[in-house]
XYZ file of C-alpha atoms in Angstrom:
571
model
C 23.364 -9.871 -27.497
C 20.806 -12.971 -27.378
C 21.887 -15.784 -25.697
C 21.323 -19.263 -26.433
C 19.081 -21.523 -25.275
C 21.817 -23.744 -23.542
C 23.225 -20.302 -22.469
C 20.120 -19.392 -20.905
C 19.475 -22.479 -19.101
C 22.908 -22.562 -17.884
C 23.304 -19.049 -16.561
C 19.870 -18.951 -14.914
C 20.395 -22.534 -12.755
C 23.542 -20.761 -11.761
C 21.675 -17.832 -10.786
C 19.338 -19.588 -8.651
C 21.982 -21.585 -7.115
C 24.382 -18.337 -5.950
C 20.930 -17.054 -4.860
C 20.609 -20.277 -2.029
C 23.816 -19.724 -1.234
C 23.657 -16.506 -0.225
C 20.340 -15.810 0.939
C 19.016 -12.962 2.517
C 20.844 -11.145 5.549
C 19.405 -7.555 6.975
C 21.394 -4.852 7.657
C 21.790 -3.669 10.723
C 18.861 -2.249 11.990
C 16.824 -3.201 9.356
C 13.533 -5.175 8.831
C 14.722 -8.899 9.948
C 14.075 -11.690 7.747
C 13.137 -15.185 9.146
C 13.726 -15.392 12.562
C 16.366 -18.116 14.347
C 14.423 -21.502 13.978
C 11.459 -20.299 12.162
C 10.631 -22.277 8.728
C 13.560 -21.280 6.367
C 12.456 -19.477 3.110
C 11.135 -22.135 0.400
C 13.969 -24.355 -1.276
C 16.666 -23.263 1.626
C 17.585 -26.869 1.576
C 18.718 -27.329 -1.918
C 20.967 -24.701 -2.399
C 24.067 -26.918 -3.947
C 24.959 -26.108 -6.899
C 24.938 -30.829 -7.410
C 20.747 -30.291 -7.243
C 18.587 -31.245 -9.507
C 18.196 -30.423 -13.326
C 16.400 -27.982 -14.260
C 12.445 -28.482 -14.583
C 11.011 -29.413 -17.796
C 9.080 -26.303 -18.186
C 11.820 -23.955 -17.699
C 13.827 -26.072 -20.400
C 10.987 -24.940 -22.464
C 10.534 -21.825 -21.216
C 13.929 -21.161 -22.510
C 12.941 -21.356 -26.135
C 10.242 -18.897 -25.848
C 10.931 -16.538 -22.869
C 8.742 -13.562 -23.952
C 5.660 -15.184 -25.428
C 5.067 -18.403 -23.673
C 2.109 -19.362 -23.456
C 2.243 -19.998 -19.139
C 4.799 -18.306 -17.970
C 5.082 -14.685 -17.865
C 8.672 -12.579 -18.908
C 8.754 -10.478 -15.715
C 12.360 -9.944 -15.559
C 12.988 -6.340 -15.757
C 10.152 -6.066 -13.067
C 10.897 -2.959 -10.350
C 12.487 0.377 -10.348
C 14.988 1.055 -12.839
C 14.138 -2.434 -14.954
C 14.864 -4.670 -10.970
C 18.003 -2.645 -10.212
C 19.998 -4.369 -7.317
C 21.018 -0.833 -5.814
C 18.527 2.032 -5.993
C 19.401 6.176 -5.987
C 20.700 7.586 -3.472
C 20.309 11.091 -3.904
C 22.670 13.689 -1.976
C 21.011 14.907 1.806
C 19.432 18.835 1.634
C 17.432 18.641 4.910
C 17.219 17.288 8.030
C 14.076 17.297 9.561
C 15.220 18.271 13.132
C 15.998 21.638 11.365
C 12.074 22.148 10.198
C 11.074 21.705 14.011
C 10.360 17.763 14.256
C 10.967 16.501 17.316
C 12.760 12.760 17.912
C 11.187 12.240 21.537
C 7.510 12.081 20.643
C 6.125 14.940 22.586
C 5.080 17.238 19.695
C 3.540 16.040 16.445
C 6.377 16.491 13.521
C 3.886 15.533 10.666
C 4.274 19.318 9.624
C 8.166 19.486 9.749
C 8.723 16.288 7.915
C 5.983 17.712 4.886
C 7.713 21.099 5.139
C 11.268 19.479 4.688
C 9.697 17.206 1.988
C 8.134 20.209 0.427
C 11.333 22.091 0.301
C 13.230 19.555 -1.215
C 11.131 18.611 -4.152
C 10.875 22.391 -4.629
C 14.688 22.617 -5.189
C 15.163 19.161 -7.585
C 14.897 16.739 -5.501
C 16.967 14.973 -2.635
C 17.116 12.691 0.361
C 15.256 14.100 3.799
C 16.964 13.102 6.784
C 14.941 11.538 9.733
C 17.276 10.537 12.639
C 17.340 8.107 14.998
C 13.918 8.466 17.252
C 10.669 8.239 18.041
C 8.752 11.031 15.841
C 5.173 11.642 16.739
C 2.763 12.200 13.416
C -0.777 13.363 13.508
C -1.355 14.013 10.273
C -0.239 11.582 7.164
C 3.250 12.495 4.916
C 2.949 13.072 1.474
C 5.661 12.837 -0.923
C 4.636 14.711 -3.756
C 7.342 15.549 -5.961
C 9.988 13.623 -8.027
C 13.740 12.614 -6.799
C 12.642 13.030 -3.139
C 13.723 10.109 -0.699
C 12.365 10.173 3.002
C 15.213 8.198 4.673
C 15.553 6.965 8.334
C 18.455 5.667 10.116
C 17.067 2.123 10.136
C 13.712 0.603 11.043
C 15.304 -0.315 14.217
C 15.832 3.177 14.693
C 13.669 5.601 12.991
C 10.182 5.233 14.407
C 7.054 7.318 12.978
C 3.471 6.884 15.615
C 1.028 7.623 13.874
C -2.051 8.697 15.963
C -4.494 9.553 13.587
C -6.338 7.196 10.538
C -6.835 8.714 6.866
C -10.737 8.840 7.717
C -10.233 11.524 10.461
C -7.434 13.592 8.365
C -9.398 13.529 5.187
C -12.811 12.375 5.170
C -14.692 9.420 4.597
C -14.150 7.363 1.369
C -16.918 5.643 -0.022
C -16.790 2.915 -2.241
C -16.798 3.572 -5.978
C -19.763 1.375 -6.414
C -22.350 2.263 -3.395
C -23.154 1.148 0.277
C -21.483 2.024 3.239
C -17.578 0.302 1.943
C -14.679 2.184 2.977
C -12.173 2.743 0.155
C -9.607 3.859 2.769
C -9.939 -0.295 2.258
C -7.792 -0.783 -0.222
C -6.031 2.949 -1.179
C -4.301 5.601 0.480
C -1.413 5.545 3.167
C -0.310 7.401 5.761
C 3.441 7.941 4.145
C 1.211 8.686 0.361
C 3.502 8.719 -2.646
C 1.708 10.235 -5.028
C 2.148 13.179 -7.343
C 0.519 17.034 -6.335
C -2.032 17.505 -8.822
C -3.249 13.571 -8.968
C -3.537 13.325 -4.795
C -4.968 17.104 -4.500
C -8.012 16.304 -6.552
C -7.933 13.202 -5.086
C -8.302 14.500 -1.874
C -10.920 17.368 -2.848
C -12.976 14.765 -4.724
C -13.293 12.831 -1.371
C -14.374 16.355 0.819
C -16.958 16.466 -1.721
C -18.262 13.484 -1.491
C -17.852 12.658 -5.419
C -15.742 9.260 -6.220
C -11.974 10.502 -7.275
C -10.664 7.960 -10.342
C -7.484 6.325 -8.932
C -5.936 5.302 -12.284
C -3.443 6.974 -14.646
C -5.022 9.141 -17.109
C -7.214 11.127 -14.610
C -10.767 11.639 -13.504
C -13.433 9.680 -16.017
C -10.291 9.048 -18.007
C -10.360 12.031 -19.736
C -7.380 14.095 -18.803
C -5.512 12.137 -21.874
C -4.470 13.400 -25.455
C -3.363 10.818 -28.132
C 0.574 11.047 -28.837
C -0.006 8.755 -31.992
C -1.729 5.594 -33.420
C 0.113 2.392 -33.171
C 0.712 -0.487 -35.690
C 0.048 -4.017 -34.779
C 1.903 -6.178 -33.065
C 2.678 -8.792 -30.564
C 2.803 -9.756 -27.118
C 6.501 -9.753 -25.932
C 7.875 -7.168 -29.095
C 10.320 -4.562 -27.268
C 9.399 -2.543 -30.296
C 6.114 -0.813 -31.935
C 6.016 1.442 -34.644
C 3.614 4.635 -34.755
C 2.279 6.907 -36.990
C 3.694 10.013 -35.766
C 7.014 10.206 -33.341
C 7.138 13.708 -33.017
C 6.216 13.868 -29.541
C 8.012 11.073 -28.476
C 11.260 10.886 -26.414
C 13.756 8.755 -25.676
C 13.119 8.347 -21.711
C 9.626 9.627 -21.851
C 7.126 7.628 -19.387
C 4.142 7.349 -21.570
C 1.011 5.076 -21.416
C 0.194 2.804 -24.135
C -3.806 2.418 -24.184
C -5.831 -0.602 -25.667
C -9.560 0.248 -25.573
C -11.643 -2.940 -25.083
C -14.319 -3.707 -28.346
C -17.816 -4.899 -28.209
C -17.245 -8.276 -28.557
C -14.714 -8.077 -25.564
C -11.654 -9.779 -27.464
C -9.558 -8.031 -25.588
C -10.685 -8.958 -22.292
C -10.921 -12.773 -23.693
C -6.867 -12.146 -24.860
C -5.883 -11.078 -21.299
C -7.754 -14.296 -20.528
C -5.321 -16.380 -23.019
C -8.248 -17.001 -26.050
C -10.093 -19.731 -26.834
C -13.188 -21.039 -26.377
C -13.416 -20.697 -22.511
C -13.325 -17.152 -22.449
C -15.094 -16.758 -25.983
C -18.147 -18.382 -24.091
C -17.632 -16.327 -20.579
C -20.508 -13.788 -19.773
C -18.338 -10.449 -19.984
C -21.240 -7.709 -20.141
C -22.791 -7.787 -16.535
C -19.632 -7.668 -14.930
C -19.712 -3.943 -14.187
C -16.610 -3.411 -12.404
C -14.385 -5.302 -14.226
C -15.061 -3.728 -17.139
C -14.655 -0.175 -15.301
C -11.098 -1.294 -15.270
C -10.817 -0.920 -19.473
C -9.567 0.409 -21.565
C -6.045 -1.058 -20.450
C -3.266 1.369 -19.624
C 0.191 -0.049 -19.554
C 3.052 2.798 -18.633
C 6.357 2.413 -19.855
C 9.700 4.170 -20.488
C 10.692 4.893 -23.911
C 14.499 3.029 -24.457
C 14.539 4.573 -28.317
C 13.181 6.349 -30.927
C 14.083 5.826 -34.204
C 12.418 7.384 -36.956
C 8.786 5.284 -36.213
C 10.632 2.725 -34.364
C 9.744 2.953 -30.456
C 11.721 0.745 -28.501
C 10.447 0.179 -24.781
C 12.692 -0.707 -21.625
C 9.900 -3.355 -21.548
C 8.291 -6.109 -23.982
C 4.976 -5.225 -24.661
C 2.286 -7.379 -22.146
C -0.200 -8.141 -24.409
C -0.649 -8.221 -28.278
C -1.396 -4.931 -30.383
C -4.876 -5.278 -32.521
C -6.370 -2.316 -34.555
C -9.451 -3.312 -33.390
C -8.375 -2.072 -29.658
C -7.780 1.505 -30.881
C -3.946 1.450 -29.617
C -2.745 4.492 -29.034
C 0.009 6.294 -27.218
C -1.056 9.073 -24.713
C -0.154 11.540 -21.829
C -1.022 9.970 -18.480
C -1.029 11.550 -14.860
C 2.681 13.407 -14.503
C 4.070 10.633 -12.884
C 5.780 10.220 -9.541
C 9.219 9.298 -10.402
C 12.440 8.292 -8.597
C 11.423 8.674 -5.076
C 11.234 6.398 -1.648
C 10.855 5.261 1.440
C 14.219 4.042 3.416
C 14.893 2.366 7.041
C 12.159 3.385 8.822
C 9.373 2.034 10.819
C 5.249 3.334 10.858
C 3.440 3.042 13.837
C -0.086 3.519 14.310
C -1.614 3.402 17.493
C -2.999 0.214 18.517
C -6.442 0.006 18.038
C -8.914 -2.765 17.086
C -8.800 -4.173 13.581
C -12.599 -2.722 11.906
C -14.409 -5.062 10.413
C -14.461 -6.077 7.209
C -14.503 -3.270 4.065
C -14.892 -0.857 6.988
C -11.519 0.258 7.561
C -10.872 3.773 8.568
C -7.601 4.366 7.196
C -4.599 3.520 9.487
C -2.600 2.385 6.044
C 1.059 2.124 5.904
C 2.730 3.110 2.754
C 1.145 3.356 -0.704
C 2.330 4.568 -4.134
C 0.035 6.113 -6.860
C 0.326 7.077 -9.897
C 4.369 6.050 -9.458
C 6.776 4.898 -12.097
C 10.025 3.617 -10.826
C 9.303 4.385 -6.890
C 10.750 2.638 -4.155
C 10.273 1.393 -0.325
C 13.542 -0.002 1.486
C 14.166 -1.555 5.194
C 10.173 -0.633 6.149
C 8.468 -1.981 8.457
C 4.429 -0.745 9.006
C 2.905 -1.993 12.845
C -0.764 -2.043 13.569
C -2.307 -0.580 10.444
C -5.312 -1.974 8.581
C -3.368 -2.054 4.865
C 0.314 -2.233 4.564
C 1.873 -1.621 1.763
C -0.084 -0.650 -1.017
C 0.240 -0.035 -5.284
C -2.295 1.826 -6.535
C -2.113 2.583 -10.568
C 1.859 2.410 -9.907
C 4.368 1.143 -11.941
C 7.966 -0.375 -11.830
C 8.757 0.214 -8.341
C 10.632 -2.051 -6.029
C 9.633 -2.759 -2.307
C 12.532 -4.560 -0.577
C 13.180 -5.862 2.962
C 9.666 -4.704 4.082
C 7.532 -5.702 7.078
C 4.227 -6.084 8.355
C 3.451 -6.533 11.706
C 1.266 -6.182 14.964
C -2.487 -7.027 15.815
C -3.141 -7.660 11.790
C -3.851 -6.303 8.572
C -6.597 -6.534 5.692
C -4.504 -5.985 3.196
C -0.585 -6.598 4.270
C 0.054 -5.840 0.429
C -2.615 -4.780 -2.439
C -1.691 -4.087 -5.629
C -4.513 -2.775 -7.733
C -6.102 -0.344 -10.259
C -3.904 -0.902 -12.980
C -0.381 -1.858 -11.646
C 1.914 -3.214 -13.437
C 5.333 -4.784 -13.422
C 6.474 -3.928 -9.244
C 8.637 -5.853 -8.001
C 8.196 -7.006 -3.894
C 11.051 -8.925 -2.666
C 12.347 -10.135 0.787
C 8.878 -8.965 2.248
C 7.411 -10.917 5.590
C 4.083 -11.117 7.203
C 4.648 -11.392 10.528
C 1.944 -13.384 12.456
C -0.660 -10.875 14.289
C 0.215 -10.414 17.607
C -3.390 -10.289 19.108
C -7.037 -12.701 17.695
C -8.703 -11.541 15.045
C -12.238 -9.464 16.029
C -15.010 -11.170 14.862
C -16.065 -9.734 11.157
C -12.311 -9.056 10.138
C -11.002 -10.165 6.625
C -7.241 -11.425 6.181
C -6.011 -11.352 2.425
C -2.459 -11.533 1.895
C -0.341 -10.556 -1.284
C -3.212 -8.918 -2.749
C -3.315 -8.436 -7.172
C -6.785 -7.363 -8.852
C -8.033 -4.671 -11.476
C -5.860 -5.690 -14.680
C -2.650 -5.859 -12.726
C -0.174 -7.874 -14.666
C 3.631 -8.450 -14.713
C 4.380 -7.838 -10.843
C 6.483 -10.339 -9.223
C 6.270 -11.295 -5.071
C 9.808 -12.781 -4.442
C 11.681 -14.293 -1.368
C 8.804 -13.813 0.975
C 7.703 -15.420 4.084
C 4.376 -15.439 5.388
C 3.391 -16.406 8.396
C -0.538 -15.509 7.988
C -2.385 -14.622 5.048
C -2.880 -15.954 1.311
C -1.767 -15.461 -2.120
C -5.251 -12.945 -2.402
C -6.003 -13.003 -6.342
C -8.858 -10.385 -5.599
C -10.785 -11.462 -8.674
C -10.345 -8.231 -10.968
C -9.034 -10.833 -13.519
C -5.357 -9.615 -12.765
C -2.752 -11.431 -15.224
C 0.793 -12.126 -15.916
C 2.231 -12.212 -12.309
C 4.267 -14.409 -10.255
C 4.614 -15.378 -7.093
C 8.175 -17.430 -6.250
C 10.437 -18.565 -3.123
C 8.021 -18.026 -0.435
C 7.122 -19.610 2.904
C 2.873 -19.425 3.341
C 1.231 -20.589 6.390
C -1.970 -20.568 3.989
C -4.798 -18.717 6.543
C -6.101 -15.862 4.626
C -9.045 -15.856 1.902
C -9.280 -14.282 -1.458
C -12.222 -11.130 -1.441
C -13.851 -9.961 -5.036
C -17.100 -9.606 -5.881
C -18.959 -11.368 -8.525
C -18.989 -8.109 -10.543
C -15.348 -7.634 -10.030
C -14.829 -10.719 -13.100
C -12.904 -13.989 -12.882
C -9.864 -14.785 -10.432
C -7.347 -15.055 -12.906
C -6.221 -14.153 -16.117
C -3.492 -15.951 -18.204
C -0.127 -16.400 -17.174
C -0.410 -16.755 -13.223
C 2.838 -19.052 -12.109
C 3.264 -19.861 -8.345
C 6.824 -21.152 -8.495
C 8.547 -23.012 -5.153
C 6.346 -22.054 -2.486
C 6.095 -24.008 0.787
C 2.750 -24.423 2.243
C 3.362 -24.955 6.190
C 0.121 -25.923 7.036
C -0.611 -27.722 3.578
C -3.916 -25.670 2.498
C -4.215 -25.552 -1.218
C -6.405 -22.116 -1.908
C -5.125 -20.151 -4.164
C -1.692 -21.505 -4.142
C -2.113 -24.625 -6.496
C -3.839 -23.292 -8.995
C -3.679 -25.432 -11.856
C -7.074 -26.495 -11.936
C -8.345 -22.748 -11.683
C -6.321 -20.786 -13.346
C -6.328 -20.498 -17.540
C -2.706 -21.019 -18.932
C -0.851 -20.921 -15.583
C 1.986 -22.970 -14.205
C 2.854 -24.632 -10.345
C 5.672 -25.529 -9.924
C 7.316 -26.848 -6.715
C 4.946 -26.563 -4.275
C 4.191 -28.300 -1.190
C 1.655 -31.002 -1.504
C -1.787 -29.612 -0.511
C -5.204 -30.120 0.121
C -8.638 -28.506 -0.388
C -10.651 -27.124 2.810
C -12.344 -23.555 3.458
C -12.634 -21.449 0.822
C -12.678 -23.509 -2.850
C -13.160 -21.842 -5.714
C -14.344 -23.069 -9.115
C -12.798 -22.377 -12.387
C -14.268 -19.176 -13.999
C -13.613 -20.649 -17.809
C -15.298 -23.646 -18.947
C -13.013 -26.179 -20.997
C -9.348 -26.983 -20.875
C -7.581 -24.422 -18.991
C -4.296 -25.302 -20.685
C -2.849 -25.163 -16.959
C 0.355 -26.848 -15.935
C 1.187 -28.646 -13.003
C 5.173 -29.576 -12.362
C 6.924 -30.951 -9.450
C 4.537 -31.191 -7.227
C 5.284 -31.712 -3.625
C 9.220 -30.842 -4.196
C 9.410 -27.056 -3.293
C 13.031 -26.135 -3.101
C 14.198 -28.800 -5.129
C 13.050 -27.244 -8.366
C 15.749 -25.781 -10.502
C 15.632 -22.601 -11.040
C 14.706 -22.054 -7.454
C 13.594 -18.200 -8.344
C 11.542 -17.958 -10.863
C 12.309 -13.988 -11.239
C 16.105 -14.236 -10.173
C 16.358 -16.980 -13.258
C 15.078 -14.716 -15.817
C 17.029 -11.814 -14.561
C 20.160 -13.454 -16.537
C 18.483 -12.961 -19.593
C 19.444 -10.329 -21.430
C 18.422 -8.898 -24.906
């Protein structure tokens, strides 16, 4: 049933208010949230329901919540359309029972992948890792569907991990030449990916050839057309094809939208007009490497040429874009990572873009995935999506002597949903030549939402890419990281960025306020900030159609969550 617009105002201010109120307490043994006397998570303060009114733009948001023109609809974002409680699929193995050991004296990487093995093998369901200390010299791979690795707490379940990706698999070089590690910016040592994607993955990389990381395979041409689809337009739940036959309710499919010559569809990702009309699109290589677009998505109905998605479509359908529905990757599908912590072995962080692989936990080619009460120590990436779709990473951690990516979220990803994350500050100095990003989004990525966060190094990384559609809300930034991309790699942002009541501790503006940057975005409730370091320029000439909104109030904005608010919204 639609709701009205007073309806929707109403309900979501109420939302945001029961969301002060509570806050966010661990579990036992979990990954903790802000420690006693640290900086409170943004808008703490105002959590009375006798606040403010709501913001204008949120007022107006209301009359338009799929297909206005700043603010993105992200709220069915993570597994299972944002699902407050994930699967929990019945226990068929223990690990202790495949030979693991829980005192650290014999490396249980083979157990645990021989228990995780087993279980996908027989359906699916949850692996049991008990209380200890579980040496690993190898990396985990989850490779089948309805398999959960689960620990008994991150307090309590420890994995050391004393070997990087580079040493168990080869070197990764960069997709586009030199000496660049991809181990970078992809691959972890728990991998979620599924068999046939991560084994030619994997032989690609012994072979020295560059493995494609997205969903429809190697050069993109492992797909076959399902059907043609008719136009239509950004934020329709519904398309209609040419031919359902193929199509099921439930299906995961991929909706494709091939780029044209005059790159209109890169300009509409861009929000139109003419700033991007006028923007040099041809030279840069490796954004364009990125296109054509692939958007996966659940099928909610099919009726007779009706398809209804779980999801309103991101961007409009235009014949000119040869849309198309098509087989993708088998997915990874209903699987995790619960209450447990990832060790590597403390060694220096490399420098920059030469990073030999001691990565936490990364999904690929992974539709409604999960990570819960994680925490990753002393690796050079943390968490990362990679081509993955609606999966949820809640109560995570990253900590130790610092990351280069704590979170990265590229090739494609789309509408993930990372909430009560932290960043804990590194525990030893940077080396000289080391990189610090942040909450990292590049390569098309659109609709994934960073919620209820604390930061306490690191920067709101838009890694150029021209990502679109996401938003970042309710987080604490001590603003120290800068954003990476190169020239080639396209503008910052696309349309549709909103930063929404974040508190800058130490008042640096990068990448946070981004009104003057950013083409049809919205700030709201930030800290007040200033310019120093790293300053970027706008990519688009012209108005940017940006808006700017309570600046210098974080946490007395109403709604206080920007995602949380449009979760009470329902069709």
């Amino acid at each position: 049933m639609a709701l009205s617009r007073r309806q929707f105002v109403g309900g979501a201010v109420a939302v945001g208010a029961a969301a002060t109120t509570t806050g966010f307490t661990p579990a036992p043994g979990s990954a903790p949230g802000p420690a006693p006397g640290s900086a409170p998570a943004s808008g703490s303060a105002a959590a009375s329901g006798s606040g403010p009114a709501p913001v204008a733009l949120w007022e107006e948001y209301a009359d338009s919540p799929y297909t206005h023109p700043q603010i993105p609809y992200v709220g069915r974002a993570g597994a299972r359309r944002g699902a407050t409680r994930l699967p929990c699929p019945p226990v068929v193995s223990n690990v202790l029972a495949h030979g693991a050991t829980p005192d650290g004296s014999t490396d249980s990487a083979p157990a645990i992948n021989r228990a995780l093995a087993e279980a996908g093998e027989r359906g699916g369901g949850t692996v049991l890792v008990p209380p200890g200390t579980y040496r690993i010299d190898g990396f985990l791979h989850i490779r089948h569907s309805n398999v959960v690795l689960r620990g008994a707490g991150s307090g309590r379940t420890r994995l050391l991990a004393t070997k990087h990706l580079t040493e168990l698999i080869g070197p990764y070089g960069s997709r586009y030449g030199g000496d660049k590690s991809s181990w970078s910016w992809a691959g972890g040592l728990i991998w979620l990916a599924p068999r046939a994607r991560h084994a030619s993955l994997v032989a690609a990389i012994r072979a020295r050839a560059w493995p494609f990381e997205g969903w429809t395979g190697n050069s993109r041409d492992e797909w076959r057309s399902l059907t043609t689809v008719r136009p239509a337009r950004r934020g329709d739940w519904a398309v209609t094809v040419d031919d359902p036959s193929a199509l099921r309710r439930g299906d995961v499919i991929l909706l494709r939208l091939a780029d044209d010559a005059g790159h209109t569809l890169l300009e509409h990702m861009a929000g139109g007009g003419p700033g991007p009309e006028a923007y040099v699109w041809d030279d840069k290589t490796k954004l364009t490497s990125y296109v054509p677009y692939e958007w996966p998505v659940r099928i909610a109905s099919v009726r007779g040429r009706r398809v209804t998605f779980e999801r309103p479509l991101p961007l409009d359908v235009r014949p000119e874009w040869g849309p198309r529905i098509v087989t993708l990757a088998q997915p990874l599908t209903d699987s995790g990572v619960v209450g447990l912590t990832l060790e590597a072995v403390e060694t220096p962080q490399s420098a920059h873009l030469l990073d030999k692989g001691y990565n936490g936990v990364t999904f690929q080619c992974a539709y409604d995935c999960w990570a819960e009460d994680v925490v990753v120590r002393h690796v050079d990436n943390g968490f990362g999506l990679v081509a993955a779709s609606a999966c949820t990473l809640r109560r995570t951690r990253v900590e130790g002597r610092g990351s280069h990516h704590p979170y990265f979220c590229r090739e494609g990803s789309h509408d993930n949903l990372v909430e009560d994350f932290r960043i804990a500050a590194r525990t030893v100095p940077a080396p000289a030549g080391t990189q610090l990003h942040g909450i990292n989004v590049e390569g098309l990525s659109s609709h994934n939402v960073w919620s209820r966060g604390v930061m306490e190094m690191g920067t709101f990384d838009t890694h150029r890419g021209m990502p679109f559609a996401n938003v970042r809300t309710d987080i604490t930034v001590e603003n120290t990281g800068r954003h990476g991309g190169d020239a080639s790699a396209g503008p910052l942002y696309g349309a549709r960025f909103a930063h929404w009541n974040v508190t800058v501790t130490n008042g640096r503006a990068g990448l946070v306020k981004i009104d003057t940057i950013a083409p049809y975005s919205a700030t709201v409730g930030i800290s007040e900030v200033r310019e120093f370091d790293q300053i970027d320029v706008p990519d688009f000439a012209g108005e940017l159609h940006a808006r700017v909104e309570a600046y210098g109030s974080p946490g007395a904005v109403r709604p206080r969550n920007l995602y949380e608010a449009q979760r009470s919204l329902r069709r």
